[in-house]
PDB file of C-alpha atoms and ligand atoms in Angstrom:
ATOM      1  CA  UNK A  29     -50.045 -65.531-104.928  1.00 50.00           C
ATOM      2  CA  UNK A  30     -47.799 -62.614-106.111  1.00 61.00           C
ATOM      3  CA  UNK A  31     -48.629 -59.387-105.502  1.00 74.00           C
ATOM      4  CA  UNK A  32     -51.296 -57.724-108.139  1.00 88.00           C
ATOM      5  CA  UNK A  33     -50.119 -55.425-110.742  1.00 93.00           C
ATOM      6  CA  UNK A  34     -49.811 -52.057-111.298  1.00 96.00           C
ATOM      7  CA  UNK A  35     -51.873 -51.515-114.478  1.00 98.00           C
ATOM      8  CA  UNK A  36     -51.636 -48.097-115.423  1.00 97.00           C
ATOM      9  CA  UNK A  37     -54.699 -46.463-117.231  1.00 98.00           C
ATOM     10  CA  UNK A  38     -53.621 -44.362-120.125  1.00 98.00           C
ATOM     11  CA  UNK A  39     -55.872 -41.380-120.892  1.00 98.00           C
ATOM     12  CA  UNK A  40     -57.087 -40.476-124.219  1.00 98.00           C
ATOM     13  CA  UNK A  41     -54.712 -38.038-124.243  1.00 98.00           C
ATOM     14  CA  UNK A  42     -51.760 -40.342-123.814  1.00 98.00           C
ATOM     15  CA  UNK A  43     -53.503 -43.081-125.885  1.00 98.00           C
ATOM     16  CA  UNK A  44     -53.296 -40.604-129.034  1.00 98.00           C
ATOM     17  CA  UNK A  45     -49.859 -39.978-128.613  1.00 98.00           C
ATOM     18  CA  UNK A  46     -49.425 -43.448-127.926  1.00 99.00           C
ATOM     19  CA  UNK A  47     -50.851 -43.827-131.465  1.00 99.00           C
ATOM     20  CA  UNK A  48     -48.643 -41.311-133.188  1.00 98.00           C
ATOM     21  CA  UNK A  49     -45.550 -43.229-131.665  1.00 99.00           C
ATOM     22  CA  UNK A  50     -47.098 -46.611-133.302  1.00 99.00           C
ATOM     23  CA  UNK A  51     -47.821 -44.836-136.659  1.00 98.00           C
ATOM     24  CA  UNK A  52     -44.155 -43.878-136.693  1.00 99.00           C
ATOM     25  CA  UNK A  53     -42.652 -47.071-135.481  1.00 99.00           C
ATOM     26  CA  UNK A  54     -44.724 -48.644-138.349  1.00 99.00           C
ATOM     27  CA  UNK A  55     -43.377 -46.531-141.049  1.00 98.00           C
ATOM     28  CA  UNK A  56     -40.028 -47.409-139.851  1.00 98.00           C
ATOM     29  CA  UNK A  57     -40.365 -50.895-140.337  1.00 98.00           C
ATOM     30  CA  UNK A  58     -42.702 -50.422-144.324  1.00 98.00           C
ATOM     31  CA  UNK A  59     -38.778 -49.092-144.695  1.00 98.00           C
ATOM     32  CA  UNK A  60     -36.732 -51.490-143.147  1.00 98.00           C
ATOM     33  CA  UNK A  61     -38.987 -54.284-145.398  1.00 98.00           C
ATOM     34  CA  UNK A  62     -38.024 -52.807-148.232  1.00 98.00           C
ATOM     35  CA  UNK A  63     -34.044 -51.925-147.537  1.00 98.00           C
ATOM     36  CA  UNK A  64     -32.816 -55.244-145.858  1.00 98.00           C
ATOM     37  CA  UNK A  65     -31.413 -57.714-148.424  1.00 98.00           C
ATOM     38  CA  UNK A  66     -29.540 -60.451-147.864  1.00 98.00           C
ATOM     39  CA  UNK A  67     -26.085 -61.007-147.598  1.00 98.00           C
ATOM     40  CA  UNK A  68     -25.974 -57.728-145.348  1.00 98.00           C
ATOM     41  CA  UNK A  69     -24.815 -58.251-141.645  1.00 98.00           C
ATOM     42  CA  UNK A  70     -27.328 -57.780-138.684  1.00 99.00           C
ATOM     43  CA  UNK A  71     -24.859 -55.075-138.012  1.00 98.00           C
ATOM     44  CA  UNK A  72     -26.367 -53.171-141.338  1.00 98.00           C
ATOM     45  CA  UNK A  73     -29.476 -53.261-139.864  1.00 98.00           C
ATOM     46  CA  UNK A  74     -28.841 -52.085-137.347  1.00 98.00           C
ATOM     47  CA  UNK A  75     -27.183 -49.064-138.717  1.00 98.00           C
ATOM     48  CA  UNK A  76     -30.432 -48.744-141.319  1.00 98.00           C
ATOM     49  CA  UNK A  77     -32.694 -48.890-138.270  1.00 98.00           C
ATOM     50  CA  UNK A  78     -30.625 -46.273-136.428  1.00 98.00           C
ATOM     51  CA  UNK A  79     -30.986 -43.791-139.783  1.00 98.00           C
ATOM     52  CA  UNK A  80     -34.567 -44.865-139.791  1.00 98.00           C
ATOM     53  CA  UNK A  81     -35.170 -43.797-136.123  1.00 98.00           C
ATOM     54  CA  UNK A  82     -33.176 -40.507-136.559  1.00 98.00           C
ATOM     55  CA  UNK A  83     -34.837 -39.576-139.512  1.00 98.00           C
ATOM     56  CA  UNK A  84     -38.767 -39.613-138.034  1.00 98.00           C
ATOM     57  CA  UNK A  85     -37.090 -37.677-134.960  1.00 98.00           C
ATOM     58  CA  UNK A  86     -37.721 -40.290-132.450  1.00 98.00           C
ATOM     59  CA  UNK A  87     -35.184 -41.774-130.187  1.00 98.00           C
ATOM     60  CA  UNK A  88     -34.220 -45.687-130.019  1.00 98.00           C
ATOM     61  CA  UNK A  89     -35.587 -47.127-126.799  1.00 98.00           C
ATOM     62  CA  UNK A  90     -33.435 -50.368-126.404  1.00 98.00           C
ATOM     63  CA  UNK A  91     -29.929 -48.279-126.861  1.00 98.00           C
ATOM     64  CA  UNK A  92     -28.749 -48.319-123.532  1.00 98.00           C
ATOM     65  CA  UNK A  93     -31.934 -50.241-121.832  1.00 98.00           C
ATOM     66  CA  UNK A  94     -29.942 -52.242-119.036  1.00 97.00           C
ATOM     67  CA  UNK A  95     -26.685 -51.388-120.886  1.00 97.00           C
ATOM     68  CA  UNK A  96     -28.004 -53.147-124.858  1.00 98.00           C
ATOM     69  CA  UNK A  97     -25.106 -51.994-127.339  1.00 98.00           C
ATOM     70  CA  UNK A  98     -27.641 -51.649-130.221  1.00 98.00           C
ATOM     71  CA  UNK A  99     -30.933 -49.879-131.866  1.00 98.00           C
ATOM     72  CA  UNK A 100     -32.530 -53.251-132.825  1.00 99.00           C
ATOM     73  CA  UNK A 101     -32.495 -57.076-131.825  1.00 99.00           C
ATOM     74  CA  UNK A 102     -32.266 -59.027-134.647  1.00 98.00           C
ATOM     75  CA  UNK A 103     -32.491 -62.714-134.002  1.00 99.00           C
ATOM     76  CA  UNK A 104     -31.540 -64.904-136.908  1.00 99.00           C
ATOM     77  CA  UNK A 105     -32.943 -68.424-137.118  1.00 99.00           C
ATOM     78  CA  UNK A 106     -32.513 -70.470-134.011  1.00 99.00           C
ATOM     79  CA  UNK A 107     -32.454 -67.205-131.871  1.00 99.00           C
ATOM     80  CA  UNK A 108     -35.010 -66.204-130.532  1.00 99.00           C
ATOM     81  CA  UNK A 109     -34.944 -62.286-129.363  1.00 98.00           C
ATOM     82  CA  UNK A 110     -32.554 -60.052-128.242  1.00 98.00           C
ATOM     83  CA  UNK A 111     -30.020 -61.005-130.534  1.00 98.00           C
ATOM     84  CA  UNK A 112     -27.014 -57.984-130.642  1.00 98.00           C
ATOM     85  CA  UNK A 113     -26.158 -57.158-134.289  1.00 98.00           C
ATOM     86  CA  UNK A 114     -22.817 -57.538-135.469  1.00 98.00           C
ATOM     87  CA  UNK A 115     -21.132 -59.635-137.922  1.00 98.00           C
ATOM     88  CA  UNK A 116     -24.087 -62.409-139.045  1.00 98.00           C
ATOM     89  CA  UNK A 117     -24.621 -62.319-142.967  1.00 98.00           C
ATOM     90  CA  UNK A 118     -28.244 -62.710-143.795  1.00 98.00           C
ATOM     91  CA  UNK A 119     -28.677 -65.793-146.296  1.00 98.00           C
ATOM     92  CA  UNK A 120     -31.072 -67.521-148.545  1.00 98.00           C
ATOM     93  CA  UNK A 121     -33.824 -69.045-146.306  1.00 98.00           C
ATOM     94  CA  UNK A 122     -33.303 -67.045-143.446  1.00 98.00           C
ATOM     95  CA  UNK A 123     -35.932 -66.144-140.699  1.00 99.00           C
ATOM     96  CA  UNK A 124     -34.610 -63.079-139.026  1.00 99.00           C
ATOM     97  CA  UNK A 125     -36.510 -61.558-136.090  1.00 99.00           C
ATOM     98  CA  UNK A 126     -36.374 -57.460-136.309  1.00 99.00           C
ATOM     99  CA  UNK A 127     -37.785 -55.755-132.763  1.00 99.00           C
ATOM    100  CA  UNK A 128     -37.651 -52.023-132.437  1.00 99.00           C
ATOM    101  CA  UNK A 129     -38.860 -49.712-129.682  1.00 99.00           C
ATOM    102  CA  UNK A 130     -39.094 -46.018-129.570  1.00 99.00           C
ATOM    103  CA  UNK A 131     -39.745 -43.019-127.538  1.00 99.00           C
ATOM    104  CA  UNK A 132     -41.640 -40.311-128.869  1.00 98.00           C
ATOM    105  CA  UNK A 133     -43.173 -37.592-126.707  1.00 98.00           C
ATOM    106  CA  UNK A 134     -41.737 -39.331-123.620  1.00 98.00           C
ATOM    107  CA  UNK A 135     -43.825 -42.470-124.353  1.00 99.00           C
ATOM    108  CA  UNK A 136     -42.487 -45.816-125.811  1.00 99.00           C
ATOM    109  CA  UNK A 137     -44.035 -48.158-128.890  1.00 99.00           C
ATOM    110  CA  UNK A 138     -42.735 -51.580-129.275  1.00 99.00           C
ATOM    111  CA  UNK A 139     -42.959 -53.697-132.490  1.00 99.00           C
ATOM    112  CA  UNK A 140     -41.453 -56.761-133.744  1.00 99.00           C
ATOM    113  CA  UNK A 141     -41.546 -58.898-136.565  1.00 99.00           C
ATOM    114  CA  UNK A 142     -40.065 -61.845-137.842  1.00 99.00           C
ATOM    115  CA  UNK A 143     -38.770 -61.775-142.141  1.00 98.00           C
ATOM    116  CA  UNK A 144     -38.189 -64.524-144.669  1.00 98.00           C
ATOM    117  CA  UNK A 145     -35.598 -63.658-147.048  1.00 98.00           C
ATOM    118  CA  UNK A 146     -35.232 -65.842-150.503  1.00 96.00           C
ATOM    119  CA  UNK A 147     -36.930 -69.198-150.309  1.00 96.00           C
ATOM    120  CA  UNK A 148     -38.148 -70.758-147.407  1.00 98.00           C
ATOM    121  CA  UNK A 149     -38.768 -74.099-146.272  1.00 97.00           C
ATOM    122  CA  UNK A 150     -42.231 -74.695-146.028  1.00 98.00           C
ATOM    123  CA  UNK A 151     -41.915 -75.778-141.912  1.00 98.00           C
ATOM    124  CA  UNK A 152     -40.335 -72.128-141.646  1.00 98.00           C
ATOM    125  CA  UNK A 153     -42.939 -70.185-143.683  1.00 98.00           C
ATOM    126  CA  UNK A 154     -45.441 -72.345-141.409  1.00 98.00           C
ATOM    127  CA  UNK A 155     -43.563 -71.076-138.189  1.00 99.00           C
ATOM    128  CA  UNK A 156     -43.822 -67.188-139.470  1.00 99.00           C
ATOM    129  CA  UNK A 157     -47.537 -67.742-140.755  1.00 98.00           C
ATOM    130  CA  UNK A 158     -48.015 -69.713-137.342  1.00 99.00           C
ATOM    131  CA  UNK A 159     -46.508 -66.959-135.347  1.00 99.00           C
ATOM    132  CA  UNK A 160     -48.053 -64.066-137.127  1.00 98.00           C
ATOM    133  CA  UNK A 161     -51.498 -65.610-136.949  1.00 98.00           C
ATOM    134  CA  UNK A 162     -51.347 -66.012-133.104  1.00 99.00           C
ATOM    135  CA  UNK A 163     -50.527 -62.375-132.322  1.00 99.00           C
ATOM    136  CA  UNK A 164     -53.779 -61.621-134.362  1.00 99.00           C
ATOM    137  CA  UNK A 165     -55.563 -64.126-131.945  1.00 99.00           C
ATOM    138  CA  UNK A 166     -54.062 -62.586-128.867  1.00 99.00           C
ATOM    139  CA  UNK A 167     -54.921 -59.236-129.762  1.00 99.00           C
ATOM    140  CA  UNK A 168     -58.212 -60.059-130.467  1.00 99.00           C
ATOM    141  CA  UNK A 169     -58.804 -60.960-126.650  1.00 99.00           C
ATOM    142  CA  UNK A 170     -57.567 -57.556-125.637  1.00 99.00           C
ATOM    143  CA  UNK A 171     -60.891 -55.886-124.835  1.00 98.00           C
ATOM    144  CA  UNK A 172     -62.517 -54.877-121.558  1.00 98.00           C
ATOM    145  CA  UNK A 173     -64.287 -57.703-120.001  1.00 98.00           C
ATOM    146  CA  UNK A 174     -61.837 -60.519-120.506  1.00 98.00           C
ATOM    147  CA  UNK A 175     -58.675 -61.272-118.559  1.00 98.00           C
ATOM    148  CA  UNK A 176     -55.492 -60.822-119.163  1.00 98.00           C
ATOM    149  CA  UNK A 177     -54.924 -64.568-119.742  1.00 98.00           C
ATOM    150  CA  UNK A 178     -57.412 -65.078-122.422  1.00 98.00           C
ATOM    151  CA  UNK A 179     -54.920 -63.238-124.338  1.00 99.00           C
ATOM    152  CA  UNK A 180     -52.241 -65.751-123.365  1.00 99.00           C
ATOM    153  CA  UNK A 181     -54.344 -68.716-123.860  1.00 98.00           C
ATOM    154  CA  UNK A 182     -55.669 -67.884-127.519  1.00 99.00           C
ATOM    155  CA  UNK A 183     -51.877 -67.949-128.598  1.00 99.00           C
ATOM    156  CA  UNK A 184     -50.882 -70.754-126.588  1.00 99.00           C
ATOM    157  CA  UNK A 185     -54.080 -73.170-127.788  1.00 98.00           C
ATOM    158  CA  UNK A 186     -53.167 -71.689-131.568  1.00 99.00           C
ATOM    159  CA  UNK A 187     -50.181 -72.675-131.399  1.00 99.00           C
ATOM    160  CA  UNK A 188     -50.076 -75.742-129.863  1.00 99.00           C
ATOM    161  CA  UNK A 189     -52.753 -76.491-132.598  1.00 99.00           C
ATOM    162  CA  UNK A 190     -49.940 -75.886-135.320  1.00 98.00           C
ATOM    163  CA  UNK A 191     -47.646 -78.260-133.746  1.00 98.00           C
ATOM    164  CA  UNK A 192     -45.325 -75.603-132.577  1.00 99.00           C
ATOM    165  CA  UNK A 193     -44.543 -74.297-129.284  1.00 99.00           C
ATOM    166  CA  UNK A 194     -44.879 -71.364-127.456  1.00 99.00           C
ATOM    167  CA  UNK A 195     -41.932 -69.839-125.703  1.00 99.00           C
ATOM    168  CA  UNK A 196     -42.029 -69.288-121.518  1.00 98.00           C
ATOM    169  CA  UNK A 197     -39.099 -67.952-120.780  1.00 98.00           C
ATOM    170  CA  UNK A 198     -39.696 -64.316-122.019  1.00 98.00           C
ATOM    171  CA  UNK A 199     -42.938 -62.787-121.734  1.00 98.00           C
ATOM    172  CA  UNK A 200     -45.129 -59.730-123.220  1.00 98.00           C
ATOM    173  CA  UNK A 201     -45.973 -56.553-120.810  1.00 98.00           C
ATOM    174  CA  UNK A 202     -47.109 -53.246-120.435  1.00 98.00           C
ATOM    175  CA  UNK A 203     -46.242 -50.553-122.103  1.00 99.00           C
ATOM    176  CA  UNK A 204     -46.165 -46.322-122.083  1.00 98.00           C
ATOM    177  CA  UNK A 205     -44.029 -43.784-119.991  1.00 98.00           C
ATOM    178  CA  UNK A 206     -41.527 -46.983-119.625  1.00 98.00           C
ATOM    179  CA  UNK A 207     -40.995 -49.468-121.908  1.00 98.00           C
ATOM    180  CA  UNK A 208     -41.617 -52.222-119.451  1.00 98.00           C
ATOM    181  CA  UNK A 209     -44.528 -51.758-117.192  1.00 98.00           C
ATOM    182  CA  UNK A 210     -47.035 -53.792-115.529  1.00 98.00           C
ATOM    183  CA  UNK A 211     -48.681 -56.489-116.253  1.00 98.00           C
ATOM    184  CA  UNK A 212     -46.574 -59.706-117.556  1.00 98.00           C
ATOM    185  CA  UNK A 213     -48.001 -61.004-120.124  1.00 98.00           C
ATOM    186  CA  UNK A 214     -47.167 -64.388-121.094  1.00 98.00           C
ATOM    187  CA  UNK A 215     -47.912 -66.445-124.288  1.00 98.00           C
ATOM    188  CA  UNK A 216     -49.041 -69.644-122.263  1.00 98.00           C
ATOM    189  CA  UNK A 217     -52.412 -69.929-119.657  1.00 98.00           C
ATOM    190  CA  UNK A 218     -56.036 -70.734-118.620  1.00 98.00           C
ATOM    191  CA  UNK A 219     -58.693 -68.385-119.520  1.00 98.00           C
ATOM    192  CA  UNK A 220     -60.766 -66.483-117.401  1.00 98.00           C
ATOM    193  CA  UNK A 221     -57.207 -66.117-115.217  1.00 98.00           C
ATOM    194  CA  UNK A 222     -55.136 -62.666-114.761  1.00 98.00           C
ATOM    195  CA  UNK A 223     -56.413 -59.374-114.229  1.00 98.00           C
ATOM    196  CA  UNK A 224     -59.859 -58.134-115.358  1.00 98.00           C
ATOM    197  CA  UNK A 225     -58.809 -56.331-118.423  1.00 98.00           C
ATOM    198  CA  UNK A 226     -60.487 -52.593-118.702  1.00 98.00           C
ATOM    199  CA  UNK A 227     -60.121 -49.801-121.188  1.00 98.00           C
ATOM    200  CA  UNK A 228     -57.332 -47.341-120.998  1.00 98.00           C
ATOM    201  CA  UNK A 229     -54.596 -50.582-120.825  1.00 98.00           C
ATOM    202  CA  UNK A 230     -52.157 -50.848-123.217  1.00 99.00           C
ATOM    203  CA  UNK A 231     -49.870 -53.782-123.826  1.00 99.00           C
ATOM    204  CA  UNK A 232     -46.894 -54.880-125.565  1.00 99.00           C
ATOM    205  CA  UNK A 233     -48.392 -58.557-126.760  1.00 99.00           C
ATOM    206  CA  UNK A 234     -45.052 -60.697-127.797  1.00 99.00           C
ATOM    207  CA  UNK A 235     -45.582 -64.651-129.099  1.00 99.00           C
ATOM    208  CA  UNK A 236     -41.771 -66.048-129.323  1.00 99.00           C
ATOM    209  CA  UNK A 237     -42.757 -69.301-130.825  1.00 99.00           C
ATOM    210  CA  UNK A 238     -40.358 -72.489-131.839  1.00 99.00           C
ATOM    211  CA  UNK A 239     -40.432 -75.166-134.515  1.00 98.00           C
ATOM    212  CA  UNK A 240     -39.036 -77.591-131.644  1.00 98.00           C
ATOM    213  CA  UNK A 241     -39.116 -77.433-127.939  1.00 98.00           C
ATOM    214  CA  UNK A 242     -39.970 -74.862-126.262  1.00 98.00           C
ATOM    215  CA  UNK A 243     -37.186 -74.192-124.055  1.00 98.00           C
ATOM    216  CA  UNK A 244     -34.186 -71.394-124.275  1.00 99.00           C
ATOM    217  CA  UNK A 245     -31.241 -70.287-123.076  1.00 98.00           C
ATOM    218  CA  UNK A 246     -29.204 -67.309-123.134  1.00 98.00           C
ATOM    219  CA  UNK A 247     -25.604 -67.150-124.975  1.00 98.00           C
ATOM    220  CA  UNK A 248     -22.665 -65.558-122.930  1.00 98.00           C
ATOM    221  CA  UNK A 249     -22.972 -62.387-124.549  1.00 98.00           C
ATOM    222  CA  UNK A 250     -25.997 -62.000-121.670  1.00 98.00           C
ATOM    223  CA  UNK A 251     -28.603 -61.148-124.281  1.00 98.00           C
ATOM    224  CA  UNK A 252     -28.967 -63.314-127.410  1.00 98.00           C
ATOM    225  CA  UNK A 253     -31.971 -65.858-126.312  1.00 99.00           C
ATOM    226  CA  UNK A 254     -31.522 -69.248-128.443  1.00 99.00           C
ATOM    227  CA  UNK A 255     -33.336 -72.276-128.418  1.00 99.00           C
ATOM    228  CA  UNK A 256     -32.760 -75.068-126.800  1.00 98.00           C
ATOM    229  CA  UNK A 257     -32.326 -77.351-129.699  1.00 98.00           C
ATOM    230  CA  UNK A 258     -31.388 -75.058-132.075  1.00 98.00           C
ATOM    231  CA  UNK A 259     -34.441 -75.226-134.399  1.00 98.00           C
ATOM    232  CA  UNK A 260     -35.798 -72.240-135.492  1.00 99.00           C
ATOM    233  CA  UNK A 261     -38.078 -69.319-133.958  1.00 99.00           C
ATOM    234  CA  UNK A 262     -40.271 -66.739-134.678  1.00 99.00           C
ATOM    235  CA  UNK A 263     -41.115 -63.516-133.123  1.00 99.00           C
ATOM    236  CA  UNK A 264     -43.944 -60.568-133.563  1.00 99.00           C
ATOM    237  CA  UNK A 265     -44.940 -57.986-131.670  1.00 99.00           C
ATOM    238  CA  UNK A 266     -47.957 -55.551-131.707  1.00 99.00           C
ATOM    239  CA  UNK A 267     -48.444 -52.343-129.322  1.00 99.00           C
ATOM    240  CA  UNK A 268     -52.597 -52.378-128.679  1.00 99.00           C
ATOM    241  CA  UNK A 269     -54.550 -50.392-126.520  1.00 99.00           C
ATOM    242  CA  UNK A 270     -57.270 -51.974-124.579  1.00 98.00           C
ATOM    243  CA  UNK A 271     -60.888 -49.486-126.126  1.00 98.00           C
ATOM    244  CA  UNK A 272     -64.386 -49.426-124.803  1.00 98.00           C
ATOM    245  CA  UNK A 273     -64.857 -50.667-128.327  1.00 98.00           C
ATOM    246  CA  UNK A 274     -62.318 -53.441-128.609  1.00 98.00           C
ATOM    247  CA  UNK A 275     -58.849 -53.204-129.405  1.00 99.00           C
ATOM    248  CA  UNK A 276     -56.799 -50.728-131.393  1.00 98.00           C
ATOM    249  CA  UNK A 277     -53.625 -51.948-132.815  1.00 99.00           C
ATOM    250  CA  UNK A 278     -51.083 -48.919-132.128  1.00 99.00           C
ATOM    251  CA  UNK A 279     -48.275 -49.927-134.318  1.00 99.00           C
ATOM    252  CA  UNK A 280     -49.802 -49.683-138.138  1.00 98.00           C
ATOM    253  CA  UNK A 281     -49.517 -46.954-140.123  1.00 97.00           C
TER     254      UNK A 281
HETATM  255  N1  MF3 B 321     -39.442 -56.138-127.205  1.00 66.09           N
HETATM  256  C1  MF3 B 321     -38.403 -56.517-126.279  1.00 66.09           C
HETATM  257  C2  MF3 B 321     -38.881 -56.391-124.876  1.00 66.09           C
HETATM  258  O1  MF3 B 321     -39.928 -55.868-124.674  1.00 66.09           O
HETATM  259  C3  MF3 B 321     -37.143 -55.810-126.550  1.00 66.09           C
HETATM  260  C4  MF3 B 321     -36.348 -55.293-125.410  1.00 66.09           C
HETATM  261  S1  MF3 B 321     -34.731 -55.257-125.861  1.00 66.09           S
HETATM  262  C5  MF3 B 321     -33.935 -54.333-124.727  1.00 66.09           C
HETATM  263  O2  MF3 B 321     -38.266 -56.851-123.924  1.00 66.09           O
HETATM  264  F1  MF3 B 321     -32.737 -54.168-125.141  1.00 66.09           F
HETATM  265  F2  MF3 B 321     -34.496 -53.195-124.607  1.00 66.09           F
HETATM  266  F3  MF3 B 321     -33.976 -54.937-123.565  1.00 66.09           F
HETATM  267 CO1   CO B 322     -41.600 -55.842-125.984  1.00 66.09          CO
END
């Protein structure tokens, strides 16, 4: 048994600014939807993302996390997050992972989402769909009442359902003063397992998921998460708080 977590209970206070933070991280991405094009670099984004984030007065929470080089990961394809940008051209039928994090007011909001650009196959516009779809089941378990791995199972059995799999090597977590807090949350489990979940909690819910196997490894650059056999992945991310009511999405607009 490892030791319980530390799950710290925001106050309504925090849980609004919380909110403001989500609105803006939001907004940031509406823009980066409609700027990136392809045949720009990951690098490009990157530099849009930085404008973005400097513009709405926030500062860029990965810069400088554990010594990452960049304002975004952007994971193109067969990577699966954490990718650095740099020189990669966006092409035609492209999946590219965008995940952002801010701080704003001292606390952090963490989003992700994975684009299409041009035409897609229809396995990879399955895998977003898929991917997208499972996050909205997660999230849906986030209420007080249930435990933490109902979350992880509703995107695991959705999943799995699709004929894709869900990626164990990285996992969801808390979220607020610090970007990473208690609990883990991963994407794979039993229900009815995992902290009693209560209102107040608010969580960073991540599905990675992958056309083909499930497994990853990381390139020698120490960040860029791949898959195992290359196929592609798919990544988004929601901040939610945990409500007497149910859960509240953080990071729309
Ligand atoms: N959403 C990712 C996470 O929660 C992004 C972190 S990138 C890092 O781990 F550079 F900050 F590590
Ligand atoms: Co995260």
């Amino acid at each position: 048994m490892g030791k319980s977590p530390d799950i710290r209970i925001k106050t309504p206070k925090e849980i609004q600014i919380l909110r403001e933070a989500g609105k803006i991280l939001a907004g940031i991405f509406d823009d980066i939807k409609s700027l990136v094009k392809v045949g720009m670099t990951t690098g490009e984004i990157d530099m849009i993302a930085e404008s973005l984030i400097n513009n709405s007065y926030v500062v860029a929470a990965f810069k400088g996390y554990r010594g990452y080089p960049a304002n975004a990961c952007i994971s193109v394809n067969e990577e699966v997050i954490h990718g650095i940008p740099g020189k990669r051209i966006i092409k035609d039928g492209d999946v590219v992972g965008i995940d952002i994090g801010i701080i704003y007011h001292n606390y952090y909001s963490d989003m992700a989402m994975t684009l299409g650009f041009g035409v897609l196959d229809t396995g990879r516009q399955k895998l977003l769909d898929v991917t997208r779809q499972s996050l909205m089941r997660g999230i849906a378990q986030a209420k007080p009442g249930n435990h933490l791995r109902d979350i992880s199972h509703a995107v695991q059995s959705y999943v799995e359902s699709k004929g894709f799999s869900v990626v164990r090597d990285f996992v969801g977590h808390g979220i607020g003063r610090s970007l990473h807090e208690d609990p883990e949350i991963p994407n794979y489990g039993s229900p009815g397992q995992g902290p009693l979940l209560k209102a107040g909690m608010v969580f960073a819910i991540e599905p990675m998921v992958n056309m083909g196997v499930s497994g990853t490894k990381v390139l020698s650059d120490g960040w860029t998460a791949v898959t195992a056999d290359k196929k592609p992945s798919a990544h988004f991310e929601h901040t939610v708080a945990i409500t007497e009511s149910g859960p509240m999405i953080l990071t729309v607009k």
